[in-house]
Each structure stands twice: as structure tokens, then as C-alpha cells.
mmCIF file of C-alpha atoms in Angstrom:
data_model
loop_
_atom_site.group_PDB
_atom_site.id
_atom_site.type_symbol
_atom_site.label_atom_id
_atom_site.label_comp_id
_atom_site.label_asym_id
_atom_site.label_seq_id
_atom_site.Cartn_x
_atom_site.Cartn_y
_atom_site.Cartn_z
ATOM 1 C CA MET A 1 12.218 20.482 -14.345
ATOM 2 C CA ALA A 2 14.591 21.529 -11.436
ATOM 3 C CA ALA A 3 11.774 24.130 -10.612
ATOM 4 C CA TYR A 4 8.755 22.263 -10.918
ATOM 5 C CA ILE A 5 9.936 19.557 -8.689
ATOM 6 C CA ALA A 6 11.201 22.099 -6.342
ATOM 7 C CA ARG A 7 7.864 23.430 -5.860
ATOM 8 C CA ARG A 8 6.070 20.283 -5.749
ATOM 9 C CA LEU A 9 8.456 19.011 -2.672
ATOM 10 C CA LEU A 10 7.472 21.956 -0.908
ATOM 11 C CA LEU A 11 3.840 21.439 -1.755
ATOM 12 C CA MET A 12 4.232 18.053 0.098
ATOM 13 C CA ILE A 13 4.719 19.996 3.594
ATOM 14 C CA PRO A 14 1.424 21.522 3.671
ATOM 15 C CA THR A 15 -0.388 18.423 2.591
ATOM 16 C CA LEU A 16 1.203 16.186 4.962
ATOM 17 C CA PHE A 17 0.562 18.759 7.528
ATOM 18 C CA GLY A 18 -3.237 18.827 6.478
ATOM 19 C CA ILE A 19 -3.162 14.920 6.260
ATOM 20 C CA MET A 20 -1.773 14.533 9.769
ATOM 21 C CA LEU A 21 -3.652 17.388 11.141
ATOM 22 C CA ILE A 22 -6.959 15.398 10.344
ATOM 23 C CA SER A 23 -5.868 12.210 11.161
ATOM 24 C CA PHE A 24 -5.177 13.308 14.653
ATOM 25 C CA VAL A 25 -8.161 15.448 15.258
ATOM 26 C CA VAL A 26 -10.372 12.432 14.509
ATOM 27 C CA VAL A 27 -8.320 9.985 16.681
ATOM 28 C CA GLN A 28 -9.408 12.196 19.727
ATOM 29 C CA PHE A 29 -12.854 11.746 19.102
ATOM 30 C CA ALA A 30 -12.343 8.033 18.202
ATOM 31 C CA PRO A 31 -13.535 5.306 21.203
ATOM 32 C CA GLY A 32 -11.014 3.431 23.657
ATOM 33 C CA GLY A 33 -7.609 3.954 23.833
ATOM 34 C CA PRO A 34 -3.908 2.490 25.160
ATOM 35 C CA VAL A 35 -5.168 3.866 28.452
ATOM 36 C CA GLU A 36 -8.430 2.183 28.367
ATOM 37 C CA ARG A 37 -6.960 -1.120 27.003
ATOM 38 C CA ILE A 38 -4.619 -1.296 30.252
ATOM 39 C CA VAL A 39 -7.642 -0.555 32.048
ATOM 40 C CA ALA A 40 -9.548 -3.486 30.848
ATOM 41 C CA GLN A 41 -6.630 -5.850 31.310
ATOM 42 C CA LEU A 42 -6.643 -4.909 34.912
ATOM 43 C CA GLN A 43 -10.050 -5.518 35.117
ATOM 44 C CA GLY A 44 -10.349 -8.591 33.385
ATOM 45 C CA GLN A 45 -12.278 -6.761 30.693
ATOM 46 C CA ASP A 46 -12.448 -6.988 27.042
ATOM 47 C CA THR A 47 -9.287 -5.202 25.283
ATOM 48 C CA GLY A 48 -10.356 -5.291 21.707
ATOM 49 C CA ALA A 49 -9.688 -1.927 20.059
ATOM 50 C CA THR A 50 -13.827 -2.340 19.625
ATOM 51 C CA SER A 51 -14.951 -2.020 23.196
ATOM 52 C CA ARG A 52 -16.238 1.076 23.878
ATOM 53 C CA PHE A 53 -16.403 2.588 27.300
ATOM 54 C CA GLY A 54 -19.591 4.436 27.424
ATOM 55 C CA GLY A 55 -18.947 8.220 28.633
ATOM 56 C CA GLY A 56 -15.196 7.780 27.757
ATOM 57 C CA SER A 57 -13.304 10.108 25.096
ATOM 58 C CA GLU A 58 -9.761 9.750 23.711
ATOM 59 C CA PRO A 59 -8.002 10.387 26.654
ATOM 60 C CA GLY A 60 -5.992 13.025 25.448
ATOM 61 C CA GLY A 61 -8.638 15.577 25.371
ATOM 62 C CA ALA A 62 -9.842 17.645 27.742
ATOM 63 C CA HIS A 63 -9.880 16.509 31.600
ATOM 64 C CA ALA A 64 -13.521 17.196 32.764
ATOM 65 C CA GLY A 65 -15.245 15.105 34.821
ATOM 66 C CA SER A 66 -13.772 12.410 37.326
ATOM 67 C CA ILE A 67 -11.587 9.498 36.395
ATOM 68 C CA GLU A 68 -14.619 7.181 36.756
ATOM 69 C CA SER A 69 -16.229 9.183 34.081
ATOM 70 C CA LYS A 70 -13.211 9.143 31.907
ATOM 71 C CA TYR A 71 -12.309 5.487 31.804
ATOM 72 C CA ARG A 72 -15.476 3.254 32.578
ATOM 73 C CA GLY A 73 -14.012 0.392 34.368
ATOM 74 C CA ALA A 74 -11.554 1.975 36.378
ATOM 75 C CA GLN A 75 -13.396 2.459 39.659
ATOM 76 C CA GLY A 76 -11.622 0.997 42.722
ATOM 77 C CA LEU A 77 -7.794 1.622 40.938
ATOM 78 C CA ASP A 78 -5.965 4.658 42.500
ATOM 79 C CA PRO A 79 -6.197 7.719 40.614
ATOM 80 C CA LYS A 80 -2.455 8.567 40.875
ATOM 81 C CA PHE A 81 -2.202 5.047 38.634
ATOM 82 C CA ILE A 82 -4.116 6.389 36.157
ATOM 83 C CA ALA A 83 -2.177 9.745 36.167
ATOM 84 C CA GLU A 84 0.775 7.790 35.702
ATOM 85 C CA LEU A 85 -0.536 5.587 32.822
ATOM 86 C CA GLU A 86 -1.609 8.896 31.129
ATOM 87 C CA LYS A 87 1.931 10.432 31.551
ATOM 88 C CA GLN A 88 3.422 7.431 30.203
ATOM 89 C CA PHE A 89 1.239 7.601 26.594
ATOM 90 C CA GLY A 90 2.064 11.135 26.889
ATOM 91 C CA PHE A 91 -1.688 12.063 27.339
ATOM 92 C CA ASP A 92 -1.093 14.138 30.567
ATOM 93 C CA LYS A 93 -0.316 17.339 28.080
ATOM 94 C CA PRO A 94 -2.959 18.809 25.731
ATOM 95 C CA ALA A 95 -3.692 17.607 22.084
ATOM 96 C CA TRP A 96 -2.188 20.632 20.378
ATOM 97 C CA GLN A 97 1.054 20.221 22.369
ATOM 98 C CA ARG A 98 1.285 16.238 21.339
ATOM 99 C CA PHE A 99 0.094 17.265 17.999
ATOM 100 C CA ALA A 100 3.369 19.700 17.774
ATOM 101 C CA LEU A 101 5.485 17.393 19.538
ATOM 102 C CA MET A 102 4.832 14.805 17.102
ATOM 103 C CA LEU A 103 5.450 16.870 14.222
ATOM 104 C CA LYS A 104 8.317 18.001 15.152
ATOM 105 C CA ASN A 105 9.601 14.453 15.855
ATOM 106 C CA TYR A 106 8.268 13.252 12.619
ATOM 107 C CA ALA A 107 10.472 15.886 10.512
ATOM 108 C CA THR A 108 13.726 14.028 11.462
ATOM 109 C CA PHE A 109 11.663 10.877 11.523
ATOM 110 C CA ASP A 110 11.539 9.893 15.153
ATOM 111 C CA PHE A 111 8.745 8.021 15.291
ATOM 112 C CA GLY A 112 9.312 6.974 19.019
ATOM 113 C CA ARG A 113 8.297 3.575 20.164
ATOM 114 C CA SER A 114 5.412 1.310 20.558
ATOM 115 C CA TYR A 115 3.090 1.536 22.813
ATOM 116 C CA PHE A 116 2.317 -2.470 23.047
ATOM 117 C CA ARG A 117 5.479 -3.849 21.139
ATOM 118 C CA ASP A 118 8.175 -2.505 23.498
ATOM 119 C CA ALA A 119 10.244 -1.315 20.587
ATOM 120 C CA PRO A 120 11.167 1.925 18.656
ATOM 121 C CA VAL A 121 8.450 2.315 15.664
ATOM 122 C CA LEU A 122 11.378 2.716 13.082
ATOM 123 C CA SER A 123 12.499 -0.623 13.914
ATOM 124 C CA LEU A 124 9.269 -2.271 13.620
ATOM 125 C CA ILE A 125 8.543 -0.793 10.270
ATOM 126 C CA ALA A 126 12.350 -1.217 8.879
ATOM 127 C CA GLU A 127 11.305 -5.191 9.919
ATOM 128 C CA LYS A 128 8.234 -5.119 8.006
ATOM 129 C CA LEU A 129 9.111 -3.287 4.939
ATOM 130 C CA PRO A 130 10.630 -5.616 2.920
ATOM 131 C CA VAL A 131 7.781 -7.914 2.961
ATOM 132 C CA SER A 132 5.284 -5.386 1.886
ATOM 133 C CA ILE A 133 8.036 -3.885 -0.890
ATOM 134 C CA SER A 134 8.662 -7.285 -2.386
ATOM 135 C CA LEU A 135 4.632 -8.116 -2.489
ATOM 136 C CA GLY A 136 3.968 -4.439 -3.856
ATOM 137 C CA LEU A 137 6.667 -4.054 -6.474
ATOM 138 C CA TRP A 138 6.479 -7.538 -7.755
ATOM 139 C CA MET A 139 2.925 -7.763 -7.995
ATOM 140 C CA THR A 140 2.715 -4.118 -9.995
ATOM 141 C CA LEU A 141 5.476 -5.701 -12.350
ATOM 142 C CA LEU A 142 4.041 -8.740 -12.933
ATOM 143 C CA SER A 143 0.857 -7.050 -13.330
ATOM 144 C CA TYR A 144 1.904 -4.323 -15.952
ATOM 145 C CA ALA A 145 4.509 -6.771 -17.503
ATOM 146 C CA ILE A 146 1.587 -9.001 -18.862
ATOM 147 C CA SER A 147 -1.169 -6.558 -19.149
ATOM 148 C CA ILE A 148 0.542 -3.878 -21.344
ATOM 149 C CA PRO A 149 1.519 -6.523 -24.056
ATOM 150 C CA LEU A 150 -1.940 -7.810 -23.754
ATOM 151 C CA GLY A 151 -3.606 -4.935 -24.005
ATOM 152 C CA ILE A 152 -1.583 -3.926 -26.985
ATOM 153 C CA SER A 153 -2.555 -7.323 -29.110
ATOM 154 C CA LYS A 154 -6.339 -7.034 -27.851
ATOM 155 C CA ALA A 155 -6.462 -3.578 -29.622
ATOM 156 C CA VAL A 156 -4.531 -4.673 -32.684
ATOM 157 C CA ARG A 157 -6.713 -7.513 -32.775
ATOM 158 C CA ASP A 158 -9.922 -5.754 -31.550
ATOM 159 C CA GLY A 159 -13.178 -7.748 -32.284
ATOM 160 C CA SER A 160 -11.345 -10.811 -33.089
ATOM 161 C CA LYS A 161 -11.601 -14.192 -31.098
ATOM 162 C CA PHE A 162 -8.483 -13.385 -29.546
ATOM 163 C CA ASP A 163 -10.002 -10.423 -28.365
ATOM 164 C CA THR A 164 -13.022 -12.012 -26.758
ATOM 165 C CA TRP A 165 -11.845 -15.111 -25.466
ATOM 166 C CA THR A 166 -9.207 -12.893 -23.366
ATOM 167 C CA SER A 167 -11.591 -10.461 -22.070
ATOM 168 C CA THR A 168 -14.004 -13.520 -20.763
ATOM 169 C CA ILE A 169 -10.949 -14.724 -18.983
ATOM 170 C CA ILE A 170 -9.751 -11.408 -17.515
ATOM 171 C CA ILE A 171 -13.201 -10.536 -16.099
ATOM 172 C CA VAL A 172 -13.600 -14.075 -14.935
ATOM 173 C CA GLY A 173 -10.359 -13.267 -13.263
ATOM 174 C CA TYR A 174 -11.114 -10.030 -11.903
ATOM 175 C CA ALA A 175 -14.221 -11.088 -10.124
ATOM 176 C CA ILE A 176 -12.523 -13.695 -8.093
ATOM 177 C CA PRO A 177 -11.339 -11.854 -4.368
ATOM 178 C CA SER A 178 -7.692 -12.057 -4.322
ATOM 179 C CA PHE A 179 -7.973 -14.027 -0.958
ATOM 180 C CA LEU A 180 -10.220 -16.492 -2.212
ATOM 181 C CA PHE A 181 -7.966 -17.290 -5.020
ATOM 182 C CA ALA A 182 -5.115 -17.529 -2.664
ATOM 183 C CA ILE A 183 -6.868 -20.199 -0.318
ATOM 184 C CA LEU A 184 -7.180 -22.121 -3.902
ATOM 185 C CA LEU A 185 -3.301 -21.605 -4.896
ATOM 186 C CA ILE A 186 -2.707 -23.095 -1.214
ATOM 187 C CA VAL A 187 -5.284 -26.070 -1.800
ATOM 188 C CA LEU A 188 -3.932 -26.852 -4.906
ATOM 189 C CA PHE A 189 -0.178 -26.460 -4.693
ATOM 190 C CA ALA A 190 0.967 -25.438 -0.913
ATOM 191 C CA GLY A 191 -1.687 -27.877 1.062
ATOM 192 C CA GLY A 192 -0.535 -31.278 0.046
ATOM 193 C CA SER A 193 -4.336 -31.903 -0.761
ATOM 194 C CA PHE A 194 -4.105 -33.238 -4.159
ATOM 195 C CA PRO A 195 -1.729 -36.354 -4.180
ATOM 196 C CA TYR A 196 -0.903 -35.855 -7.947
ATOM 197 C CA ILE A 197 0.076 -32.334 -7.819
ATOM 198 C CA GLY A 198 1.823 -32.377 -4.136
ATOM 199 C CA GLN A 199 3.061 -29.384 -2.364
ATOM 200 C CA LEU A 200 5.069 -27.341 -4.955
ATOM 201 C CA PHE A 201 5.142 -24.122 -2.823
ATOM 202 C CA PRO A 202 5.661 -23.424 0.512
ATOM 203 C CA LEU A 203 2.682 -22.750 2.722
ATOM 204 C CA ARG A 204 3.720 -19.699 4.820
ATOM 205 C CA GLY A 205 6.482 -17.414 5.216
ATOM 206 C CA LEU A 206 8.997 -15.029 2.692
ATOM 207 C CA THR A 207 12.232 -17.308 3.355
ATOM 208 C CA SER A 208 13.264 -20.750 4.436
ATOM 209 C CA GLU A 209 14.339 -21.249 7.865
ATOM 210 C CA ASN A 210 18.189 -22.376 6.203
ATOM 211 C CA PHE A 211 17.804 -18.977 4.291
ATOM 212 C CA ALA A 212 21.210 -17.709 5.688
ATOM 213 C CA ASP A 213 23.355 -20.818 4.763
ATOM 214 C CA LEU A 214 22.104 -20.855 1.179
ATOM 215 C CA SER A 215 24.504 -19.804 -1.770
ATOM 216 C CA LEU A 216 23.542 -16.382 -3.582
ATOM 217 C CA PHE A 217 21.311 -18.519 -6.034
ATOM 218 C CA GLY A 218 20.040 -20.417 -3.648
ATOM 219 C CA LYS A 219 18.646 -17.505 -2.003
ATOM 220 C CA VAL A 220 17.128 -15.854 -4.659
ATOM 221 C CA LYS A 221 15.590 -19.658 -5.752
ATOM 222 C CA ASP A 222 14.431 -20.066 -2.502
ATOM 223 C CA TYR A 223 12.925 -16.297 -2.509
ATOM 224 C CA LEU A 224 10.995 -16.495 -5.354
ATOM 225 C CA TRP A 225 9.756 -19.960 -4.289
ATOM 226 C CA HIS A 226 7.875 -18.409 -1.323
ATOM 227 C CA ILE A 227 6.722 -15.317 -3.039
ATOM 228 C CA ALA A 228 5.435 -17.099 -6.211
ATOM 229 C CA LEU A 229 2.102 -17.592 -4.824
ATOM 230 C CA PRO A 230 1.257 -14.497 -2.546
ATOM 231 C CA VAL A 231 2.019 -12.544 -5.835
ATOM 232 C CA THR A 232 0.195 -14.577 -8.199
ATOM 233 C CA ALA A 233 -3.162 -14.322 -5.812
ATOM 234 C CA MET A 234 -2.307 -10.618 -5.539
ATOM 235 C CA ALA A 235 -1.644 -9.857 -9.178
ATOM 236 C CA LEU A 236 -4.804 -11.888 -10.617
ATOM 237 C CA GLY A 237 -7.263 -9.127 -9.999
ATOM 238 C CA SER A 238 -5.383 -6.354 -10.541
ATOM 239 C CA PHE A 239 -4.782 -7.590 -14.638
ATOM 240 C CA ALA A 240 -8.051 -6.218 -15.311
ATOM 241 C CA THR A 241 -8.115 -2.679 -15.022
ATOM 242 C CA SER A 242 -4.465 -2.129 -16.455
ATOM 243 C CA THR A 243 -5.069 -4.662 -19.722
ATOM 244 C CA PHE A 244 -8.515 -2.873 -20.540
ATOM 245 C CA LEU A 245 -6.789 0.592 -19.949
ATOM 246 C CA THR A 246 -4.338 0.033 -22.040
ATOM 247 C CA LYS A 247 -6.362 -1.484 -25.034
ATOM 248 C CA ASN A 248 -8.851 1.503 -24.915
ATOM 249 C CA SER A 249 -5.939 3.874 -24.797
ATOM 250 C CA PHE A 250 -4.271 2.130 -27.795
ATOM 251 C CA LEU A 251 -7.681 2.132 -29.583
ATOM 252 C CA ASP A 252 -8.202 5.731 -29.149
ATOM 253 C CA GLU A 253 -4.842 6.773 -30.397
ATOM 254 C CA ILE A 254 -5.055 4.262 -33.568
ATOM 255 C CA LYS A 255 -7.767 5.585 -34.664
ATOM 256 C CA LYS A 256 -6.790 9.354 -34.919
ATOM 257 C CA GLN A 257 -5.166 11.192 -38.146
ATOM 258 C CA TYR A 258 -1.487 11.198 -37.370
ATOM 259 C CA VAL A 259 -1.457 7.466 -37.390
ATOM 260 C CA GLN A 260 -3.212 6.930 -40.904
ATOM 261 C CA THR A 261 -0.788 9.908 -41.978
ATOM 262 C CA ALA A 262 2.599 7.541 -40.215
ATOM 263 C CA TYR A 263 0.993 4.576 -42.708
ATOM 264 C CA MET A 264 0.766 7.179 -45.653
ATOM 265 C CA LYS A 265 4.360 7.587 -45.393
ATOM 266 C CA GLY A 266 5.002 3.639 -45.643
ATOM 267 C CA LEU A 267 6.035 2.750 -41.971
ATOM 268 C CA SER A 268 5.430 -0.561 -40.826
ATOM 269 C CA SER A 269 2.563 -1.451 -38.196
ATOM 270 C CA ASN A 270 5.410 -2.036 -35.838
ATOM 271 C CA GLN A 271 6.873 1.530 -36.352
ATOM 272 C CA VAL A 272 3.898 3.092 -36.174
ATOM 273 C CA LEU A 273 2.407 1.240 -33.054
ATOM 274 C CA TYR A 274 5.323 1.476 -30.870
ATOM 275 C CA GLY A 275 7.356 4.723 -32.344
ATOM 276 C CA HIS A 276 4.264 6.671 -32.473
ATOM 277 C CA VAL A 277 1.237 5.491 -30.380
ATOM 278 C CA PHE A 278 2.856 3.773 -28.058
ATOM 279 C CA ARG A 279 4.044 6.833 -26.287
ATOM 280 C CA ASN A 280 0.910 8.843 -26.387
ATOM 281 C CA ALA A 281 -1.258 5.814 -25.497
ATOM 282 C CA MET A 282 1.090 4.902 -22.386
ATOM 283 C CA LEU A 283 0.335 8.186 -20.853
ATOM 284 C CA ILE A 284 -2.889 7.239 -18.820
ATOM 285 C CA VAL A 285 -1.586 3.947 -18.423
ATOM 286 C CA VAL A 286 1.465 5.465 -16.610
ATOM 287 C CA ALA A 287 -0.763 7.639 -14.485
ATOM 288 C CA GLY A 288 -2.447 4.461 -13.037
ATOM 289 C CA PHE A 289 1.075 3.314 -11.315
ATOM 290 C CA PRO A 290 1.140 5.177 -8.478
ATOM 291 C CA GLY A 291 -2.489 4.106 -6.749
ATOM 292 C CA ALA A 292 -1.629 0.635 -8.348
ATOM 293 C CA PHE A 293 1.394 0.192 -6.502
ATOM 294 C CA ILE A 294 0.362 2.111 -3.063
ATOM 295 C CA SER A 295 -2.939 -0.301 -3.308
ATOM 296 C CA ALA A 296 -0.694 -3.141 -3.679
ATOM 297 C CA PHE A 297 1.944 -1.977 -1.280
ATOM 298 C CA PHE A 298 -0.837 -1.573 1.602
ATOM 299 C CA THR A 299 -4.054 -2.175 1.287
ATOM 300 C CA GLY A 300 -4.009 -5.032 -1.393
ATOM 301 C CA SER A 301 -1.798 -6.813 0.313
ATOM 302 C CA LEU A 302 -3.222 -6.957 3.730
ATOM 303 C CA LEU A 303 -5.412 -10.130 3.364
ATOM 304 C CA ILE A 304 -2.572 -11.926 1.246
ATOM 305 C CA GLU A 305 -0.172 -11.227 4.374
ATOM 306 C CA THR A 306 -2.386 -13.249 7.058
ATOM 307 C CA ILE A 307 -3.526 -15.937 4.719
ATOM 308 C CA PHE A 308 0.280 -16.471 3.581
ATOM 309 C CA SER A 309 1.688 -16.010 7.182
ATOM 310 C CA LEU A 310 4.101 -12.732 5.833
ATOM 311 C CA ASP A 311 4.594 -10.449 8.394
ATOM 312 C CA GLY A 312 4.381 -7.171 6.408
ATOM 313 C CA LEU A 313 3.535 -3.400 7.205
ATOM 314 C CA GLY A 314 -0.164 -3.742 5.720
ATOM 315 C CA LEU A 315 -0.889 -6.428 8.302
ATOM 316 C CA LEU A 316 1.485 -4.309 11.145
ATOM 317 C CA SER A 317 -0.993 -1.430 10.106
ATOM 318 C CA TYR A 318 -4.001 -3.246 10.825
ATOM 319 C CA GLU A 319 -3.083 -4.702 13.830
ATOM 320 C CA SER A 320 -1.523 -1.140 15.236
ATOM 321 C CA ILE A 321 -5.245 -0.068 14.474
ATOM 322 C CA VAL A 322 -7.295 -2.542 16.387
ATOM 323 C CA ASN A 323 -4.759 -2.404 19.250
ATOM 324 C CA ARG A 324 -5.030 1.381 19.262
ATOM 325 C CA ASP A 325 -1.141 1.937 19.010
ATOM 326 C CA TYR A 326 -0.976 5.407 17.800
ATOM 327 C CA PRO A 327 2.771 5.691 17.485
ATOM 328 C CA VAL A 328 2.841 2.959 14.906
ATOM 329 C CA VAL A 329 -0.510 4.008 13.114
ATOM 330 C CA PHE A 330 0.625 7.690 12.699
ATOM 331 C CA ALA A 331 4.035 6.324 11.908
ATOM 332 C CA ASN A 332 2.373 4.400 9.339
ATOM 333 C CA LEU A 333 0.241 7.077 7.817
ATOM 334 C CA TYR A 334 2.810 9.580 7.472
ATOM 335 C CA ILE A 335 5.129 7.225 5.381
ATOM 336 C CA PHE A 336 2.303 5.839 3.204
ATOM 337 C CA ALA A 337 1.227 9.876 2.568
ATOM 338 C CA LEU A 338 5.168 10.778 1.812
ATOM 339 C CA LEU A 339 5.208 7.542 -0.407
ATOM 340 C CA GLY A 340 2.186 8.459 -2.346
ATOM 341 C CA LEU A 341 3.394 11.696 -2.692
ATOM 342 C CA VAL A 342 6.995 11.267 -4.191
ATOM 343 C CA VAL A 343 5.328 8.366 -6.309
ATOM 344 C CA ASN A 344 2.895 10.653 -7.803
ATOM 345 C CA LEU A 345 5.804 13.179 -8.478
ATOM 346 C CA LEU A 346 7.937 10.402 -9.927
ATOM 347 C CA SER A 347 4.688 9.660 -12.050
ATOM 348 C CA ASP A 348 4.717 13.501 -13.335
ATOM 349 C CA VAL A 349 8.464 13.203 -14.247
ATOM 350 C CA THR A 350 7.753 9.777 -16.144
ATOM 351 C CA TYR A 351 5.040 11.783 -18.174
ATOM 352 C CA MET A 352 7.575 13.942 -19.425
ATOM 353 C CA TRP A 353 10.040 11.424 -20.202
ATOM 354 C CA ILE A 354 7.544 9.446 -22.589
ATOM 355 C CA ASP A 355 6.404 12.451 -24.231
ATOM 356 C CA PRO A 356 8.625 15.481 -24.143
ATOM 357 C CA ARG A 357 5.594 17.991 -25.579
ATOM 358 C CA ILE A 358 4.569 17.403 -21.696
ATOM 359 C CA ASP A 359 5.588 20.545 -19.650
ATOM 360 C CA PHE A 360 4.352 20.658 -16.207
ATOM 361 C CA GLU A 361 7.027 23.160 -15.361
ATOM 362 C CA THR A 362 5.443 25.716 -17.368
ATOM 363 C CA ARG A 363 1.969 25.485 -15.721
ATOM 364 C CA GLU A 364 0.724 26.259 -12.393
ATOM 365 C CA VAL A 365 1.219 23.204 -9.948
#
């Protein structure tokens, strides 16, 4: 076990290197950049990241051509000023030097400072991280806590009215986009549009303004009160995949010969189901946990964070991409890639914990 974990940890190094290298190369050809953004602001032009400065390339690329050809709209600006901007953002160095310096700093979790927020990147991430962890963790746990028992019940009652009706409800819930369901929840329970329901839940934020003055029980209650609607909106669509995955996995195992043998030995249904079938059927369900958590942690929470005014990591990443805030973009990419690799390793270790017959250590990694 220890040797397998050590090999997996060592393999994370070239994997992270490849991810960062490909992303860095892609950025070199992406239109726009921090220098262009400042130039556009000075010239009173569009400062959005979707603005395309014709003929320009990423400012860290080769310095072929004049200032005017590199930064459209920079005509009339002092070339020394443009050179100072390039130096300020580190674009006066060749791309390979910037990439090597970035890897060296990232090895010690030194992500530098944000271009446009005037704050250390690590501080920004640490500030937003609790919100995203709250959404991702609670959504994943809630989804699995409901979908696994529901999937088992559907497998045991396969073909019954219960199975049919629950499948219908789950599919309808899966078809509703999470952001649309979030808006519906706000209208019903947080907007006060219906006088008989009222504003049962807060409209925005993760905690109340007086959170620091509350008791421990009051803080827990306030936190759960704020997180209820966002987590519900995110978890609705995630039930379908994990529920049907659990059901089909249990159905496949129930039909196998060892289950019939267990019944013939006189074991009860619960003993067979949870003593024999459960650990075999749950393997494929456990395999989907890392992807579900990472998806909820970042992409799945983006719209929810926006709708409920939750300033989390997903929203920070999106705004950084839009504004070409490269230190924040690459830091988020690095952290999410590292997190994904670690969670996948934990998933494999969980495999072996659930079913000791599985031994990754004797296989080639």
C-alpha cells in the first residue's frame, strides 16, 4: 500500500507539469492580456477580456514588430511606458523563463500577486475557498446520502410502482437546470413573492451580518439556514446519475451466482444485501465520487454562486479568466489539478478499503 501511494504521488509531478505546460502554451496564443487591458482603459476602449486587439499576440511572446503592431490602440503612448507595463507584469522575459519561474514558485505554493486585485493570489484563494468547499462538500454528501439508499431501494423493488414513480421524478429533476431551479427556490422561499410562504430563507450570502456575535449553536443554525437553498439547487440534478448508477450496479450483483448461494445458506435479505452485495456494488459508485466532488467544487457551483451572491472560488476563477488575471488563473488551475489527482488517489485507496481483494499495488501504475 505504501509503495503504491508513493508511486502515485511521484506520478503527480509529471502530470502537473504537463497540465501547466499545455495551459501556459495555450495562453501564449490567446488574444488580449493585462497590458492590452490597461492600454484599452487609457484609451477609453472596451476593457473586456473578449476584446480582440487585431494583429496582437500574447504580450509575453516574441517581441517582433513595433509597439503599435503588438498593442492596437497604443498609438500615442510613450514606448517607455509600455515597456514598464511589460516589466510590471513580467512580460519582458522570454516565455520559457516565465514558465520556469512559475513552476519554481508553485512548488512552494508561491502564486504571486493578482494583476488587478492588488492582493496575494494565495490570500484570494484562501478567502474564497470556504464557500466553494461548503457548496461542493455538502452537495456531494447530500446527493450520495439520498441517492445510494434510493438506488438500493429501487434495485430491490425493480419494476414496481415505487421504481417507476421515483424514476419519473428523478428524470424530471435532472432535466431542470440547476440555475433555473435556484431561481424558482428564490421566488418561492427567499423573495417573499408568495405571502403565504414568505421569506423563509436568506436571499444572499453564506452568513448573516451578526454572525460573529452569535453563539456556537446560533452560528451552525445560521450557516445551515444560508446554505440550504444553494445546496438544494445544486443537488437536484446530481441525484439522477448516482441513483441510477447505484440501482444498476446492485441489480448486476443481485443476479450473480454467489447471491443465490448466500440465500441458499439461509442468510436473510439484509445480510445478503449489505454483507455481500453492498461492497461489490459500491465500487463503481465510489469511482464516481472524485468527479462529482470536483465538478460541484468548481464548475457546478459557478452559476449558483452568482445567483445567491456567494463569493467562492468558481466565481473568482471565472472573473479571472474574463479579466486575464493570469496569476489567479494559473493558481486555480494548479490547485484544482492537484486536488483532482489527490482525490483520485483517495478514491483508489477507498476501493481497497471497501474490497480488500482489490490490490492496486501489485499492478502497473
